Short mmCIF file of C-alpha atoms and ligand atoms in Angstrom, two decimals:
data_model
loop_
_atom_site.label_atom_id
_atom_site.label_comp_id
_atom_site.label_asym_id
_atom_site.label_seq_id
_atom_site.Cartn_x
_atom_site.Cartn_y
_atom_site.Cartn_z
CA MET A 269 -109.28 -99.33 48.27
CA LYS A 270 -110.25 -96.23 46.28
CA LYS A 271 -113.50 -96.86 44.40
CA HIS A 272 -114.13 -96.26 40.71
CA ASN A 273 -116.52 -93.40 41.35
CA TYR A 274 -119.21 -92.85 38.70
CA SER A 275 -121.33 -90.56 40.89
CA ALA A 276 -123.25 -87.87 38.97
CA GLY A 277 -122.37 -85.15 41.43
CA PRO A 278 -120.97 -84.41 43.92
CA CYS A 279 -118.42 -86.65 42.32
CA ILE A 280 -114.84 -87.72 41.92
CA LEU A 281 -112.16 -85.02 42.13
CA PRO A 282 -108.43 -85.41 41.51
CA GLN A 283 -106.70 -87.26 44.37
CA GLU A 284 -104.22 -84.40 44.78
CA VAL A 285 -107.14 -82.03 45.39
CA PHE A 286 -108.40 -84.20 48.24
CA GLU A 287 -104.91 -84.31 49.73
CA LYS A 288 -104.04 -80.62 49.34
CA SER A 289 -107.41 -79.41 50.58
CA ALA A 290 -107.19 -81.73 53.60
CA GLN A 291 -103.76 -80.25 54.32
CA ALA A 292 -105.16 -76.69 54.05
CA ILE A 293 -107.77 -77.54 56.66
CA LEU A 294 -105.00 -78.57 59.04
CA ASN A 295 -102.45 -75.86 58.25
CA PHE A 296 -103.10 -73.39 55.46
CA ASN A 297 -100.00 -72.08 53.65
CA ASP A 298 -97.87 -73.00 56.67
CA SER A 299 -99.57 -70.25 58.62
CA GLY A 300 -100.31 -72.33 61.70
CA LEU A 301 -103.99 -71.73 61.01
CA SER A 302 -106.68 -73.75 59.25
CA LEU A 303 -108.21 -72.42 56.03
CA LEU A 304 -111.48 -72.72 57.97
CA GLU A 305 -110.50 -70.36 60.78
CA ILE A 306 -109.09 -67.36 58.91
CA SER A 307 -110.89 -64.28 57.70
CA HIS A 308 -112.09 -64.31 54.12
CA ARG A 309 -110.62 -60.78 54.00
CA SER A 310 -107.16 -62.04 54.99
CA LYS A 311 -104.37 -61.58 52.45
CA ASP A 312 -104.07 -65.34 51.99
CA PHE A 313 -107.72 -65.91 51.19
CA VAL A 314 -108.09 -62.83 48.98
CA ALA A 315 -105.21 -64.28 46.95
CA VAL A 316 -107.14 -67.57 46.60
CA MET A 317 -110.26 -65.82 45.36
CA ASP A 318 -108.30 -63.62 42.94
CA GLU A 319 -106.41 -66.55 41.50
CA ALA A 320 -109.55 -68.70 41.24
CA ARG A 321 -111.37 -65.96 39.31
CA ALA A 322 -108.38 -65.41 37.03
CA ILE A 323 -107.68 -69.08 36.26
CA VAL A 324 -111.30 -69.59 35.20
CA LEU A 325 -111.02 -66.88 32.54
CA GLU A 326 -107.60 -68.17 31.49
CA LEU A 327 -108.81 -71.77 31.03
CA LEU A 328 -111.91 -70.65 29.13
CA GLY A 329 -109.89 -68.32 26.88
CA LEU A 330 -111.85 -65.29 28.06
CA GLU A 331 -109.11 -63.09 29.50
CA GLY A 332 -109.33 -59.48 28.39
CA LYS A 333 -112.66 -60.04 26.62
CA GLY A 334 -114.93 -58.15 29.04
CA TYR A 335 -115.88 -61.15 31.20
CA GLN A 336 -115.92 -61.50 34.97
CA ALA A 337 -115.85 -64.73 36.96
CA LEU A 338 -117.68 -65.01 40.27
CA PHE A 339 -117.85 -67.73 42.90
CA LEU A 340 -121.19 -67.43 44.65
CA ALA A 341 -123.34 -69.69 46.82
CA GLY A 342 -126.84 -71.03 46.25
CA GLY A 343 -126.09 -73.64 43.60
CA ALA A 344 -126.95 -73.60 39.92
CA SER A 345 -130.57 -73.55 41.09
CA LEU A 346 -130.16 -69.98 42.34
CA GLU A 347 -128.90 -69.00 38.88
CA PHE A 348 -132.26 -70.14 37.49
CA ILE A 349 -133.53 -67.05 39.37
CA MET A 350 -130.57 -64.68 39.07
CA ALA A 351 -130.37 -64.99 35.27
CA PRO A 352 -133.90 -63.68 34.61
CA TYR A 353 -133.66 -61.17 37.47
CA ASN A 354 -130.58 -59.61 35.88
CA LEU A 355 -131.43 -60.02 32.21
CA MET A 356 -135.19 -60.10 31.60
CA LYS A 357 -136.75 -56.66 31.15
CA GLU A 358 -139.95 -55.67 32.97
CA GLY A 359 -142.60 -56.81 30.48
CA GLY A 360 -139.84 -58.52 28.51
CA LYS A 361 -139.48 -62.02 27.21
CA ALA A 362 -136.97 -64.85 27.44
CA ALA A 363 -136.46 -67.90 25.22
CA TYR A 364 -135.59 -71.32 26.70
CA LEU A 365 -134.65 -74.69 25.22
CA ASP A 366 -136.22 -77.50 27.25
CA THR A 367 -133.78 -80.42 27.22
CA GLY A 368 -134.25 -81.98 30.64
CA THR A 369 -135.22 -81.74 34.28
CA TRP A 370 -132.79 -78.90 35.01
CA ALA A 371 -133.80 -76.90 31.93
CA ALA A 372 -137.42 -77.31 33.00
CA ALA A 373 -136.54 -76.11 36.51
CA ALA A 374 -134.91 -73.00 34.99
CA ILE A 375 -138.03 -72.38 32.87
CA LYS A 376 -140.27 -72.63 35.94
CA GLU A 377 -138.33 -69.86 37.69
CA ALA A 378 -138.08 -67.61 34.60
CA LYS A 379 -141.88 -67.66 34.34
CA LEU A 380 -141.99 -65.73 37.64
CA PHE A 381 -140.29 -62.81 35.88
CA GLY A 382 -142.13 -62.57 32.59
CA GLU A 383 -143.06 -64.22 29.32
CA THR A 384 -140.97 -67.35 28.90
CA VAL A 385 -141.06 -68.93 25.47
CA VAL A 386 -140.05 -72.59 25.23
CA VAL A 387 -138.54 -72.72 21.73
CA ALA A 388 -138.43 -76.52 21.65
CA SER A 389 -138.73 -79.45 24.05
CA SER A 390 -137.87 -83.14 23.99
CA LYS A 391 -140.00 -83.85 27.06
CA GLU A 392 -142.42 -86.06 25.11
CA GLU A 393 -139.56 -88.48 24.39
CA ASN A 394 -138.38 -88.43 28.01
CA TYR A 395 -135.64 -85.98 26.97
CA ASN A 396 -133.66 -88.62 25.08
CA TYR A 397 -132.48 -86.19 22.39
CA ILE A 398 -131.60 -82.53 21.87
CA PRO A 399 -134.17 -80.66 19.75
CA LYS A 400 -132.78 -78.99 16.63
CA GLY A 401 -134.04 -76.67 13.93
CA TYR A 402 -136.02 -74.42 16.28
CA THR A 403 -136.48 -70.68 15.93
CA VAL A 404 -135.64 -68.25 18.71
CA PRO A 405 -137.90 -65.16 18.77
CA SER A 406 -135.76 -62.18 17.78
CA ASP A 407 -137.31 -59.96 20.45
CA ALA A 408 -136.29 -62.19 23.38
CA ASP A 409 -134.05 -60.58 26.01
CA TYR A 410 -131.88 -63.71 26.07
CA PHE A 411 -131.75 -67.35 25.03
CA HIS A 412 -131.16 -70.00 27.71
CA CYS A 413 -129.91 -73.54 27.19
CA THR A 414 -128.35 -76.40 29.16
CA SER A 415 -125.15 -77.68 27.55
CA ASN A 416 -125.25 -81.11 29.19
CA ASN A 417 -128.26 -82.90 30.60
CA THR A 418 -126.88 -84.76 33.58
CA ILE A 419 -129.91 -86.97 34.15
CA PHE A 420 -130.70 -88.02 30.59
CA GLY A 421 -127.16 -88.22 29.20
CA THR A 422 -127.50 -85.82 26.29
CA GLN A 423 -125.14 -83.00 25.36
CA MET A 424 -125.49 -80.07 22.98
CA LYS A 425 -122.87 -80.38 20.25
CA GLU A 426 -123.89 -77.13 18.58
CA PHE A 427 -125.34 -73.90 19.86
CA PRO A 428 -127.61 -71.62 17.85
CA SER A 429 -126.40 -68.29 16.47
CA VAL A 430 -128.73 -65.68 17.88
CA ASP A 431 -128.70 -61.88 18.09
CA MET A 432 -129.26 -61.77 21.83
CA PRO A 433 -127.28 -62.81 24.90
CA ILE A 434 -126.87 -66.56 25.29
CA VAL A 435 -127.14 -67.93 28.82
CA CYS A 436 -125.93 -71.46 29.38
CA ASP A 437 -126.15 -73.81 32.34
CA MET A 438 -122.86 -75.72 32.00
CA SER A 439 -123.07 -77.36 35.43
CA SER A 440 -122.20 -80.84 34.22
CA ASP A 441 -119.73 -80.27 31.39
CA ILE A 442 -117.84 -77.04 32.04
CA PHE A 443 -114.06 -77.42 31.55
CA SER A 444 -114.59 -80.78 29.81
CA ARG A 445 -114.42 -79.78 26.13
CA GLU A 446 -113.24 -76.93 23.99
CA LEU A 447 -115.92 -74.48 22.95
CA ASP A 448 -115.79 -70.90 21.78
CA PHE A 449 -116.82 -69.63 25.21
CA SER A 450 -116.94 -66.05 23.91
CA LYS A 451 -120.20 -66.99 22.14
CA PHE A 452 -121.83 -67.13 25.58
CA ASP A 453 -122.73 -64.05 27.59
CA LEU A 454 -123.59 -65.75 30.87
CA ILE A 455 -122.33 -69.19 31.87
CA TYR A 456 -123.12 -70.76 35.22
CA ALA A 457 -122.17 -74.06 36.79
CA GLY A 458 -122.53 -75.64 40.20
CA ALA A 459 -118.99 -76.59 41.25
CA GLN A 460 -119.78 -80.15 42.25
CA LYS A 461 -119.02 -81.95 39.00
CA ASN A 462 -115.91 -80.84 37.11
CA MET A 463 -114.68 -78.14 39.44
CA GLY A 464 -114.88 -78.85 43.14
CA PRO A 465 -117.03 -79.73 46.11
CA ALA A 466 -120.65 -78.62 46.46
CA GLY A 467 -121.17 -75.19 47.97
CA THR A 468 -120.11 -72.73 45.32
CA THR A 469 -121.38 -71.85 41.86
CA LEU A 470 -119.24 -70.44 39.11
CA ILE A 471 -120.67 -67.55 37.14
CA VAL A 472 -118.91 -66.17 34.08
CA VAL A 473 -120.60 -63.09 32.75
CA LYS A 474 -119.93 -60.55 30.04
CA GLU A 475 -120.15 -57.32 31.97
CA GLU A 476 -121.71 -55.28 29.18
CA ILE A 477 -125.00 -57.24 29.32
CA LEU A 478 -125.68 -56.19 32.93
CA GLY A 479 -127.61 -53.20 34.26
CA LYS A 480 -129.85 -52.93 31.22
CA ASN A 481 -133.16 -54.48 32.21
CA GLY A 482 -134.52 -51.68 34.41
CA ARG A 483 -135.28 -53.88 37.41
CA ILE A 484 -134.38 -53.11 40.99
CA ILE A 485 -132.46 -56.22 41.97
CA PRO A 486 -131.90 -57.29 45.60
CA SER A 487 -128.18 -56.93 46.34
CA MET A 488 -127.42 -60.61 46.84
CA LEU A 489 -129.02 -61.44 43.48
CA ASP A 490 -127.34 -58.64 41.55
CA TYR A 491 -124.36 -59.80 39.46
CA ALA A 492 -123.08 -56.23 39.16
CA LYS A 493 -122.87 -55.90 42.96
CA HIS A 494 -120.94 -59.15 43.22
CA ILE A 495 -118.53 -58.03 40.50
CA LYS A 496 -117.96 -54.70 42.22
CA ALA A 497 -117.19 -56.54 45.46
CA GLU A 498 -114.81 -58.91 43.63
CA SER A 499 -116.93 -61.91 44.62
CA MET A 500 -116.72 -60.95 48.32
CA TYR A 501 -120.02 -59.09 48.75
CA ASN A 502 -120.66 -61.38 51.69
CA THR A 503 -118.60 -64.17 53.23
CA PRO A 504 -117.87 -66.51 50.33
CA PRO A 505 -117.86 -70.31 50.63
CA VAL A 506 -114.14 -70.38 51.39
CA PHE A 507 -113.49 -74.13 51.36
CA PRO A 508 -115.35 -74.91 48.10
CA VAL A 509 -113.61 -71.96 46.42
CA TYR A 510 -110.20 -73.14 47.58
CA ALA A 511 -110.80 -76.75 46.49
CA SER A 512 -112.09 -75.45 43.13
CA LEU A 513 -108.89 -73.48 42.69
CA LEU A 514 -106.87 -76.63 43.33
CA THR A 515 -108.92 -78.54 40.73
CA LEU A 516 -108.46 -75.79 38.16
CA GLN A 517 -104.70 -75.71 38.86
CA TRP A 518 -104.66 -79.48 38.34
CA LEU A 519 -106.43 -79.01 35.01
CA LYS A 520 -104.06 -76.26 33.93
CA ASN A 521 -101.01 -78.41 34.75
CA LEU A 522 -102.51 -81.24 32.73
CA GLY A 523 -102.63 -78.99 29.66
CA GLY A 524 -106.00 -77.29 30.12
CA ILE A 525 -109.29 -78.03 28.41
CA ALA A 526 -107.70 -79.23 25.14
CA ALA A 527 -105.81 -81.95 27.01
CA ILE A 528 -108.72 -83.12 29.18
CA GLU A 529 -111.04 -83.16 26.16
CA LYS A 530 -108.84 -85.80 24.50
CA ILE A 531 -108.99 -87.96 27.63
CA ASN A 532 -112.75 -87.43 27.96
CA ASN A 533 -113.25 -88.42 24.31
CA ALA A 534 -111.22 -91.58 24.86
CA LYS A 535 -113.25 -92.52 27.95
CA ALA A 536 -116.59 -91.92 26.22
CA ALA A 537 -115.49 -93.78 23.06
CA LEU A 538 -114.44 -96.81 25.12
CA LEU A 539 -117.70 -97.05 27.05
CA TYR A 540 -120.11 -96.26 24.19
CA ALA A 541 -118.33 -98.80 21.96
CA GLU A 542 -119.04 -101.47 24.57
CA ILE A 543 -122.65 -100.36 25.05
CA ASP A 544 -123.18 -100.65 21.28
CA ARG A 545 -121.25 -103.91 20.88
CA ASN A 546 -122.51 -105.85 23.88
CA PRO A 547 -125.86 -107.52 23.06
CA LEU A 548 -126.93 -107.26 26.72
CA PHE A 549 -126.99 -103.44 26.75
CA LYS A 550 -128.45 -100.49 24.89
CA GLY A 551 -127.84 -96.74 25.13
CA ALA A 552 -130.68 -94.55 26.45
CA ALA A 553 -129.97 -91.35 24.49
CA ALA A 554 -129.99 -90.57 20.75
CA VAL A 555 -126.55 -91.51 19.40
CA GLU A 556 -125.74 -88.09 17.91
CA ASP A 557 -126.60 -86.32 21.17
CA ARG A 558 -124.78 -88.63 23.56
CA SER A 559 -123.06 -86.95 26.46
CA ASN A 560 -119.35 -87.48 27.01
CA MET A 561 -119.90 -86.76 30.69
CA ASN A 562 -122.94 -88.89 31.62
CA ALA A 563 -123.48 -92.09 29.64
CA THR A 564 -126.97 -93.49 30.24
CA PHE A 565 -127.61 -97.13 29.34
CA LEU A 566 -129.99 -99.98 30.05
CA LEU A 567 -129.97 -103.75 30.17
CA ASN A 568 -132.04 -105.26 27.37
CA ASP A 569 -133.29 -107.81 29.87
CA GLU A 570 -133.90 -106.54 33.40
CA ALA A 571 -133.60 -110.12 34.64
CA HIS A 572 -129.81 -109.70 34.52
CA ALA A 573 -129.84 -106.63 36.78
CA ALA A 574 -129.11 -108.45 40.05
CA THR A 575 -126.12 -110.29 38.56
CA PHE A 576 -124.73 -107.16 36.90
CA ASP A 577 -125.16 -105.12 40.09
CA THR A 578 -123.31 -107.73 42.13
CA MET A 579 -120.50 -107.84 39.57
CA TRP A 580 -119.84 -104.11 39.26
CA LYS A 581 -119.98 -103.62 43.01
CA ALA A 582 -117.46 -106.46 43.44
CA ALA A 583 -115.18 -104.70 40.94
CA GLY A 584 -115.03 -101.62 43.22
CA ILE A 585 -117.40 -99.48 41.15
CA SER A 586 -119.63 -96.99 42.92
CA GLY A 587 -122.45 -94.66 41.88
CA LEU A 588 -123.61 -96.46 38.72
CA PRO A 589 -127.42 -96.67 39.10
CA GLY A 590 -129.32 -94.38 36.73
CA HIS A 591 -131.57 -91.55 37.83
CA ARG A 592 -135.08 -92.76 38.60
CA SER A 593 -136.50 -90.87 35.59
CA VAL A 594 -134.40 -92.94 33.15
CA GLY A 595 -133.69 -96.13 35.12
CA GLY A 596 -130.87 -98.47 34.16
CA TYR A 597 -127.37 -97.11 34.61
CA ARG A 598 -125.55 -93.82 34.36
CA ALA A 599 -121.78 -93.71 34.15
CA SER A 600 -120.69 -90.17 34.96
CA MET A 601 -117.22 -89.72 33.51
CA TYR A 602 -116.21 -86.32 34.79
CA ASN A 603 -112.73 -84.90 34.27
CA ALA A 604 -111.17 -86.56 37.30
CA LEU A 605 -112.39 -90.09 36.47
CA PRO A 606 -109.41 -91.98 35.02
CA LEU A 607 -109.59 -94.00 31.80
CA GLU A 608 -108.65 -97.07 33.85
CA SER A 609 -111.96 -96.81 35.73
CA VAL A 610 -113.84 -96.96 32.44
CA GLN A 611 -111.84 -100.03 31.44
CA VAL A 612 -112.91 -101.70 34.71
CA LEU A 613 -116.58 -101.07 33.87
CA VAL A 614 -116.15 -102.34 30.31
CA ASP A 615 -114.45 -105.48 31.65
CA VAL A 616 -117.42 -106.10 33.95
CA MET A 617 -119.89 -105.66 31.06
CA GLN A 618 -117.89 -108.22 29.06
CA ALA A 619 -117.71 -110.57 32.02
CA LEU A 620 -121.50 -110.39 32.34
CA GLU A 621 -121.86 -111.33 28.68
CA LYS A 622 -119.64 -114.39 29.22
CA ALA A 623 -121.45 -115.36 32.42
CA ILE A 624 -124.89 -115.47 30.77
C1 PLP B 897 -127.27 -79.35 34.51
C2 PLP B 897 -127.62 -79.05 35.93
N1 PLP B 897 -128.14 -77.85 36.24
C3 PLP B 897 -128.48 -77.53 37.49
C4 PLP B 897 -128.30 -78.42 38.53
C5 PLP B 897 -128.70 -78.01 39.94
O1 PLP B 897 -127.55 -77.69 40.60
P1 PLP B 897 -127.51 -77.27 42.15
O2 PLP B 897 -127.83 -78.51 42.92
O3 PLP B 897 -126.11 -76.78 42.32
O4 PLP B 897 -128.51 -76.21 42.36
C6 PLP B 897 -127.74 -79.67 38.28
C7 PLP B 897 -127.53 -80.63 39.37
O5 PLP B 897 -127.15 -81.76 39.20
C8 PLP B 897 -127.39 -79.99 36.95
O6 PLP B 897 -126.87 -81.19 36.65
#
């Protein structure tokens, strides 16, 4: 039986993506060859890469606006390094918003390149809210933020208006909600939540911000070189790119980001309503900053943990325990998780209430 998969990432993908990508491993495009045994320079794979790059810009509403999409390797963690390498001037300065473990990891790497100003941090409150009302120094080379904090279950609902490039780590909520993506100059996201399997990272960059910081950048870390090579500077992660394309096609056929956002809102509303109603549970994050992707919640009385754990496992739920830095539970409701799975979790929470 297929589980109700609440894993925070790698995570659930659409069933048709599992099936079509399995088929491509056996016989890609009826060629008599596996996707895994053909050249990345073959006509068939170049077409995959081209379509994947194009569909990203189409779904984000960025076609013809000076943006390029790249599928690279190295994870979002490598972008913590590539962003400052490509954007921070020698002797320059960058501004960062510290909203969680991943934001802090990005800050740590930026410090290797120059002055890194943390404009605000919610670390003291174990990152349970998104700081607001901060000032970004006007002489910063760029402002960096994390749109969704996977571990703590908070999500930025608004982004500051600044006169410098905005860089955003959208690893855990890209393609989940409508935003004016043209407000961002560099977006990056590890594929393994809303887009595909682990192994590739999506980068969406406004070309005009590149080549201006005066640094000599090693080729593999240079966005401009990857753009020039059409995301084929070296052998790309062919399988993750192909499975990502299938996921993005699935999303497009569903009606794109506007359509999935409605479903995601319904899922989050259903679960948060139960967390707030059920006297056995409480939410971990500030209500106004709650993430629609990762809902973090706790039992008011830890004594019920063993019973609850037995019950949700028996209901076919997987991947619910919270990250060790928050404890409790984390329900990751990425795009491919159906509303029915959320109903199963809510039913278990109600059954626990009755059982106690
Ligand atoms: C928001 C965010 N940024 C960065 C990362 C790190 O991604 P990767 O493992 O692809 O380097 C994660 C991983 O979960 C994440 O959730």
